[in-house]
Amino acid sequence: MFMASGSSTGQPPAALPDNRPRSRRKCRLFMHGQCKFGDLCKRSHGDPPGEVTASPTLCMPVPSTTNRERKEKAYRINEASRGGEAANAEVAQKVQKTGGEAAAERVRQVHITLHSLQAKKQEELLEWRAAEVALEEQQAQEKATRQAEARRAHEVRQEEARRAQQEEARRAQQEEARQEEVRRAWYEEARRAWLEEAQQAEQEREAAEAALRAQQAQEDAARRAEVHRAQEAQQEEARRARQAEQEARMVELAKEEAAMTMQHIVLEFIVVTFNAGLGIQDVLLGFESCRITIKNLPIDATVKEVGELFTQQGIELSRFHILGLARTPAGRQEAFLIGHEDLKIVAIGLEEIEFRQERLSFEIMDHSGGDGLTASALDANTLTLTWRASLNSPTEESLDASNIVPRTGDTEEAICPICYDAATPPIRLGCGHAYCNECIRHFLTSASTFPLVCMGGEDKCHAPIPIPMVQRFLPIQQFTNLLETAFITHIDHHPRDFKHCTTPDCRQVYRCTTSETASIIHCPSCLSSVCSTCHEEGHEGMTCAEKKLNNDVEHERLNEELAAQSGYKKCPQCAVWIEKIDGCNHMECKCGAHICWVCMRIFDAQSVYEHMNTAHGGMHGVNGDGVEPLFQPEDFAEQQEVLRLMALRRAQLEQQQRQEAEDAQHFLAQQHLYARQLRQQEDARMQGEARRVDLIRHMEENRWAEEHPRAEEHPPRVEEVGWREINADRQAQEQHGRVERGGWGCVVM
């Protein structure tokens, strides 16, 4: 059996044997609906069972409805071809039966008819095919459009799918990264936790070791502190014992210094014995003294041994003064003395006495003997002391010796009673009061009131200043001048006991006597004679009353007239001529008497003003020279009120000064306390810092040893912070003023 097959020329399709093998390859035109061979196509139009035909160019499969339409169209075309072929076969059979030309004509006509029909059918088929082609083109275009749209949609979907895949991949990557981060964080957290646990364990171990070391250090520190406290207690006990011994020694030294006396020659002939404060203990005047020379003394004889020659006879040291020893060409010594006239008898009794198996000889002469040998020739200003001391600036030893007060209050600031400021440097007297160096020096050099006493305790102490203390602060010339000033002040304040020589230019002093008979004495300086009772020129052979009767009356009258014209008056206590220049009627003589210039009566310093206001109507009353008083009697009450207000104001000022001094002392004490607290805090901070640095250094060394157990180099060391106390100022103060100067000696009694 043969199958019909169409051709492109319009000929009837030829039949394809059924046993002709078809290609296994699929028809590409059939898949697009454009195959014109139909079943005669050598390529396969169908799908094997269980297989699905897929377009090789499109990813999306062709819908089943389109394939079915195509198959129906192909089937109709095949049916039409088969109908034409069947008609042709019938015509051929009829031609064969009829034969002939007619038959042939008919056949031809039939063929023409058939041909026309076939052409018509072919034309219809072509039209149909053209329409179908147009339809197919339209469908193809629509399909292409749909395919393009589908492709675009597919591409969009693919792009979306790609984007979705990328997004999914990104999300997956992010998720993976997050999970990786989570894993990393977990790992890091686990590692950190492990490290923290290890570090905590290490810290706990180090803390335990540090606590153990701290405990051991505390125990060691406690032991050391206990030992240190014991040592400090022992040192404190030893210091207190030394301090008590030193204080006892200082008290003894103060007592010795307070009891120390010295002799000094003033005005060339007068031997004055001074005690503490440069008070006058005894005076050996030139009018009543003699000069003694002891000869044939051994070469090694001392001043002390010479003095013992007289003290063993009951003669007080104040009754004589050893000027010095001098060597003779014969290898012996001679001693020169100034003594009271009573020593003449003692010297005569000691004549030819043996001294160290040597016979002594004494030579006695009066100052008025005219031999020219005076005390000045033997350097009368030289003092013979048994010790030496610096005269310009006190040394450290002299200051310590003068400080006899227990040092319990040394931590407090000492206030100078002169300047009311902190004593710098503090010079303590035997009574315990401290002075500034310059203040005590100025106080001694400008002194005019004797004896010199302490001004401490608001000028209530009045403890005499020892002679060695005065010598430590004054050079020899100033000290000599101060001794002469003390002597002259003593003479001026005792006018009834001492008088000056009647010769105008003579400075010698004699002792007054109260005997009724004349006591004629001779001045060792000017060699004039003076009566020590009536204080006139010597009147040998006459009593004082007889001398007064023999005086020239006219001379006395002229003297009184001259004194009245010049405004001179005699002091009622010492009989010295005095003159009033200006001021009130309160006069103070150099002898210490407080005198009313109007009535020339003697009062004390407090009652003289009351006397002048009551008796004379004020302080500036008429004094005989026509001067009217400044205050009238009716102003007496006002004057008294002014004086009272002045006294009240003075008391207020003194109270204010004392309060300011106390406030200043309290402020200085607070400053020193605050400075000491700051130093203690700084010391504690430095000690804590040193302990912390030491602990860090030990920890670093231990850590280095654990990390480098086999390292040969030394472990790094932390810089250690140390501290020390510097006290150079105190040492500088101790070294300040240590200048060695010359001294002198005197006999200590």
XYZ file of C-alpha atoms in Angstrom, residues 72-82:
11
model
C -6.182 18.936 11.331
C -5.079 21.285 8.539
C -2.523 18.774 7.303
C -5.152 16.088 7.450
C -7.578 18.126 5.302
C -4.856 18.816 2.763
C -4.000 15.145 2.585
C -7.647 14.264 2.213
C -7.996 16.681 -0.715
C -4.920 15.231 -2.368
C -6.246 11.761 -1.913
